[in-house]
Amino acid sequence: MMRQEQVREGAAGAILFDAALSPQVDDDWFAPDYWRARGALRMQTGGRGGVAIIETPAGECVLRHYRRGGLVAKWMGDRYLWIGAGRSRSFAEFRLLADMAEQGLPVPGVVAARYQRHGLFYTADLITRRIPNAPTLAECLAAGRLDGELAELVGALVGRFHRVGIWHADLNAHNILVTNSDLYLIDFDRGERRQPAEGWRLANLQRLRRSLVKLGAAAQGEAIFEETLWKPLLYRYELSLGTSASGLL
């Protein structure tokens, strides 16, 4: 199905959506209470600043409200400085995801994105297709399912994105989904296309490594982690990318 990108302007913001999936997207779609009233809210975490699983006319979807993390969240919460529609967090992520999907990369399908203006600031939301029966890599690790074979698949996944210049701003074990047939990379907020360069690719992999270690992948010792998980991951990464990642060995 060809993507049919449309923008619906409103008094205080705009909605970007794929009309090929649903031509009826409006502000109600971004309100969990709207879906709850229709018995279509499957799950909600984190309240207004969290994630909701909703059953829409376009299928089961994930509704995410953008919210800052870290110390700045105390002051800014879910507000971002307005610098233009195309550079809003939601519109930028929608278009990056749509472009990657058209390249055949394993990412969630996009449904709609919204921003709402509040003076010099804006808030944002994104709706993507839900990938069913897909635990995160972090959950697989906690369940004892992360072995050398799965580590190789993770390396191949990251290599596919790096090969075409995709930089993930928060590459960690929580943003990799594992299904019976494929792996997916999610949450491309602040992600971008970059010119090929070893520096950012290695930094991206180091971020993933820190995530795995923090979650306990090296609980049996650093040497065992290197041999059983990290080296297999890098091996398939190099094969997928067609270059060496010796700086991480």
PDB file of N, CA and C in Angstrom, residues 63-103:
ATOM      1  N   LEU A  63      -0.154   4.470  21.098  1.00  0.00           N
ATOM      2  CA  LEU A  63      -0.245   5.929  21.201  1.00  0.00           C
ATOM      3  C   LEU A  63       0.782   6.384  22.232  1.00  0.00           C
ATOM      4  N   ARG A  64       1.701   7.232  21.810  1.00  0.00           N
ATOM      5  CA  ARG A  64       2.748   7.707  22.711  1.00  0.00           C
ATOM      6  C   ARG A  64       2.728   9.219  22.815  1.00  0.00           C
ATOM      7  N   HIS A  65       2.683   9.722  24.036  1.00  0.00           N
ATOM      8  CA  HIS A  65       2.773  11.157  24.296  1.00  0.00           C
ATOM      9  C   HIS A  65       4.225  11.476  24.621  1.00  0.00           C
ATOM     10  N   TYR A  66       4.782  12.450  23.915  1.00  0.00           N
ATOM     11  CA  TYR A  66       6.186  12.798  24.127  1.00  0.00           C
ATOM     12  C   TYR A  66       6.353  13.518  25.462  1.00  0.00           C
ATOM     13  N   ARG A  67       7.342  13.065  26.193  1.00  0.00           N
ATOM     14  CA  ARG A  67       7.630  13.682  27.480  1.00  0.00           C
ATOM     15  C   ARG A  67       9.139  13.659  27.712  1.00  0.00           C
ATOM     16  N   ARG A  68       9.649  14.741  28.236  1.00  0.00           N
ATOM     17  CA  ARG A  68      11.085  14.837  28.473  1.00  0.00           C
ATOM     18  C   ARG A  68      11.520  13.903  29.599  1.00  0.00           C
ATOM     19  N   GLY A  69      12.793  13.518  29.556  1.00  0.00           N
ATOM     20  CA  GLY A  69      13.377  12.729  30.617  1.00  0.00           C
ATOM     21  C   GLY A  69      14.474  13.510  31.323  1.00  0.00           C
ATOM     22  N   GLY A  70      15.026  12.922  32.346  1.00  0.00           N
ATOM     23  CA  GLY A  70      16.134  13.553  33.044  1.00  0.00           C
ATOM     24  C   GLY A  70      15.731  14.768  33.854  1.00  0.00           C
ATOM     25  N   LEU A  71      16.719  15.581  34.199  1.00  0.00           N
ATOM     26  CA  LEU A  71      16.487  16.738  35.058  1.00  0.00           C
ATOM     27  C   LEU A  71      15.597  17.791  34.410  1.00  0.00           C
ATOM     28  N   VAL A  72      15.702  17.920  33.073  1.00  0.00           N
ATOM     29  CA  VAL A  72      14.921  18.955  32.398  1.00  0.00           C
ATOM     30  C   VAL A  72      13.423  18.685  32.489  1.00  0.00           C
ATOM     31  N   ALA A  73      13.045  17.430  32.724  1.00  0.00           N
ATOM     32  CA  ALA A  73      11.621  17.086  32.820  1.00  0.00           C
ATOM     33  C   ALA A  73      10.945  17.808  33.974  1.00  0.00           C
ATOM     34  N   LYS A  74      11.702  18.103  35.005  1.00  0.00           N
ATOM     35  CA  LYS A  74      11.140  18.802  36.164  1.00  0.00           C
ATOM     36  C   LYS A  74      10.623  20.173  35.786  1.00  0.00           C
ATOM     37  N   TRP A  75      11.284  20.808  34.817  1.00  0.00           N
ATOM     38  CA  TRP A  75      10.932  22.176  34.442  1.00  0.00           C
ATOM     39  C   TRP A  75      10.066  22.237  33.184  1.00  0.00           C
ATOM     40  N   MET A  76      10.325  21.323  32.251  1.00  0.00           N
ATOM     41  CA  MET A  76       9.645  21.403  30.955  1.00  0.00           C
ATOM     42  C   MET A  76       8.534  20.366  30.797  1.00  0.00           C
ATOM     43  N   GLY A  77       8.593  19.274  31.546  1.00  0.00           N
ATOM     44  CA  GLY A  77       7.551  18.251  31.453  1.00  0.00           C
ATOM     45  C   GLY A  77       7.400  17.718  30.051  1.00  0.00           C
ATOM     46  N   ASP A  78       6.254  17.984  29.440  1.00  0.00           N
ATOM     47  CA  ASP A  78       6.001  17.499  28.079  1.00  0.00           C
ATOM     48  C   ASP A  78       6.065  18.619  27.046  1.00  0.00           C
ATOM     49  N   ARG A  79       6.667  19.756  27.408  1.00  0.00           N
ATOM     50  CA  ARG A  79       6.724  20.891  26.481  1.00  0.00           C
ATOM     51  C   ARG A  79       8.079  20.956  25.763  1.00  0.00           C
ATOM     52  N   TYR A  80       8.014  21.370  24.487  1.00  0.00           N
ATOM     53  CA  TYR A  80       9.212  21.534  23.669  1.00  0.00           C
ATOM     54  C   TYR A  80       9.165  22.906  23.003  1.00  0.00           C
ATOM     55  N   LEU A  81      10.331  23.489  22.778  1.00  0.00           N
ATOM     56  CA  LEU A  81      10.406  24.798  22.144  1.00  0.00           C
ATOM     57  C   LEU A  81       9.978  24.695  20.682  1.00  0.00           C
ATOM     58  N   TRP A  82       9.083  25.586  20.276  1.00  0.00           N
ATOM     59  CA  TRP A  82       8.568  25.562  18.904  1.00  0.00           C
ATOM     60  C   TRP A  82       9.606  26.100  17.928  1.00  0.00           C
ATOM     61  N   ILE A  83      10.001  25.269  16.952  1.00  0.00           N
ATOM     62  CA  ILE A  83      10.952  25.697  15.920  1.00  0.00           C
ATOM     63  C   ILE A  83      10.451  25.322  14.523  1.00  0.00           C
ATOM     64  N   GLY A  84       9.159  25.065  14.406  1.00  0.00           N
ATOM     65  CA  GLY A  84       8.579  24.759  13.109  1.00  0.00           C
ATOM     66  C   GLY A  84       7.941  23.384  13.061  1.00  0.00           C
ATOM     67  N   ALA A  85       6.913  23.245  12.229  1.00  0.00           N
ATOM     68  CA  ALA A  85       6.161  21.991  12.161  1.00  0.00           C
ATOM     69  C   ALA A  85       7.032  20.813  11.742  1.00  0.00           C
ATOM     70  N   GLY A  86       7.847  21.013  10.699  1.00  0.00           N
ATOM     71  CA  GLY A  86       8.663  19.925  10.191  1.00  0.00           C
ATOM     72  C   GLY A  86       9.708  19.436  11.169  1.00  0.00           C
ATOM     73  N   ARG A  87      10.058  20.289  12.136  1.00  0.00           N
ATOM     74  CA  ARG A  87      11.061  19.909  13.129  1.00  0.00           C
ATOM     75  C   ARG A  87      10.447  19.536  14.476  1.00  0.00           C
ATOM     76  N   SER A  88       9.133  19.462  14.530  1.00  0.00           N
ATOM     77  CA  SER A  88       8.493  18.977  15.753  1.00  0.00           C
ATOM     78  C   SER A  88       8.870  17.507  15.941  1.00  0.00           C
ATOM     79  N   ARG A  89       8.963  17.072  17.175  1.00  0.00           N
ATOM     80  CA  ARG A  89       9.435  15.718  17.461  1.00  0.00           C
ATOM     81  C   ARG A  89       8.558  14.665  16.782  1.00  0.00           C
ATOM     82  N   SER A  90       7.251  14.885  16.836  1.00  0.00           N
ATOM     83  CA  SER A  90       6.330  13.881  16.298  1.00  0.00           C
ATOM     84  C   SER A  90       6.366  13.812  14.775  1.00  0.00           C
ATOM     85  N   PHE A  91       6.359  14.968  14.101  1.00  0.00           N
ATOM     86  CA  PHE A  91       6.380  14.961  12.636  1.00  0.00           C
ATOM     87  C   PHE A  91       7.706  14.397  12.124  1.00  0.00           C
ATOM     88  N   ALA A  92       8.811  14.756  12.792  1.00  0.00           N
ATOM     89  CA  ALA A  92      10.118  14.261  12.355  1.00  0.00           C
ATOM     90  C   ALA A  92      10.213  12.750  12.501  1.00  0.00           C
ATOM     91  N   GLU A  93       9.717  12.218  13.621  1.00  0.00           N
ATOM     92  CA  GLU A  93       9.779  10.775  13.823  1.00  0.00           C
ATOM     93  C   GLU A  93       8.843  10.048  12.865  1.00  0.00           C
ATOM     94  N   PHE A  94       7.650  10.596  12.643  1.00  0.00           N
ATOM     95  CA  PHE A  94       6.710  10.001  11.690  1.00  0.00           C
ATOM     96  C   PHE A  94       7.379   9.832  10.332  1.00  0.00           C
ATOM     97  N   ARG A  95       7.996  10.887   9.825  1.00  0.00           N
ATOM     98  CA  ARG A  95       8.571  10.851   8.477  1.00  0.00           C
ATOM     99  C   ARG A  95       9.800   9.954   8.398  1.00  0.00           C
ATOM    100  N   LEU A  96      10.596   9.928   9.462  1.00  0.00           N
ATOM    101  CA  LEU A  96      11.742   9.034   9.464  1.00  0.00           C
ATOM    102  C   LEU A  96      11.281   7.582   9.472  1.00  0.00           C
ATOM    103  N   LEU A  97      10.308   7.258  10.316  1.00  0.00           N
ATOM    104  CA  LEU A  97       9.780   5.895  10.349  1.00  0.00           C
ATOM    105  C   LEU A  97       9.182   5.497   9.003  1.00  0.00           C
ATOM    106  N   ALA A  98       8.429   6.399   8.393  1.00  0.00           N
ATOM    107  CA  ALA A  98       7.800   6.088   7.101  1.00  0.00           C
ATOM    108  C   ALA A  98       8.854   5.828   6.028  1.00  0.00           C
ATOM    109  N   ASP A  99       9.904   6.641   6.006  1.00  0.00           N
ATOM    110  CA  ASP A  99      10.970   6.454   5.022  1.00  0.00           C
ATOM    111  C   ASP A  99      11.696   5.127   5.250  1.00  0.00           C
ATOM    112  N   MET A 100      11.957   4.800   6.506  1.00  0.00           N
ATOM    113  CA  MET A 100      12.654   3.542   6.800  1.00  0.00           C
ATOM    114  C   MET A 100      11.799   2.342   6.419  1.00  0.00           C
ATOM    115  N   ALA A 101      10.498   2.426   6.692  1.00  0.00           N
ATOM    116  CA  ALA A 101       9.608   1.329   6.318  1.00  0.00           C
ATOM    117  C   ALA A 101       9.609   1.117   4.810  1.00  0.00           C
ATOM    118  N   GLU A 102       9.657   2.207   4.048  1.00  0.00           N
ATOM    119  CA  GLU A 102       9.691   2.096   2.589  1.00  0.00           C
ATOM    120  C   GLU A 102      10.997   1.477   2.102  1.00  0.00           C
ATOM    121  N   GLN A 103      12.043   1.571   2.915  1.00  0.00           N
ATOM    122  CA  GLN A 103      13.321   0.927   2.589  1.00  0.00           C
ATOM    123  C   GLN A 103      13.342  -0.537   3.016  1.00  0.00           C
TER     124      GLN A 103
END
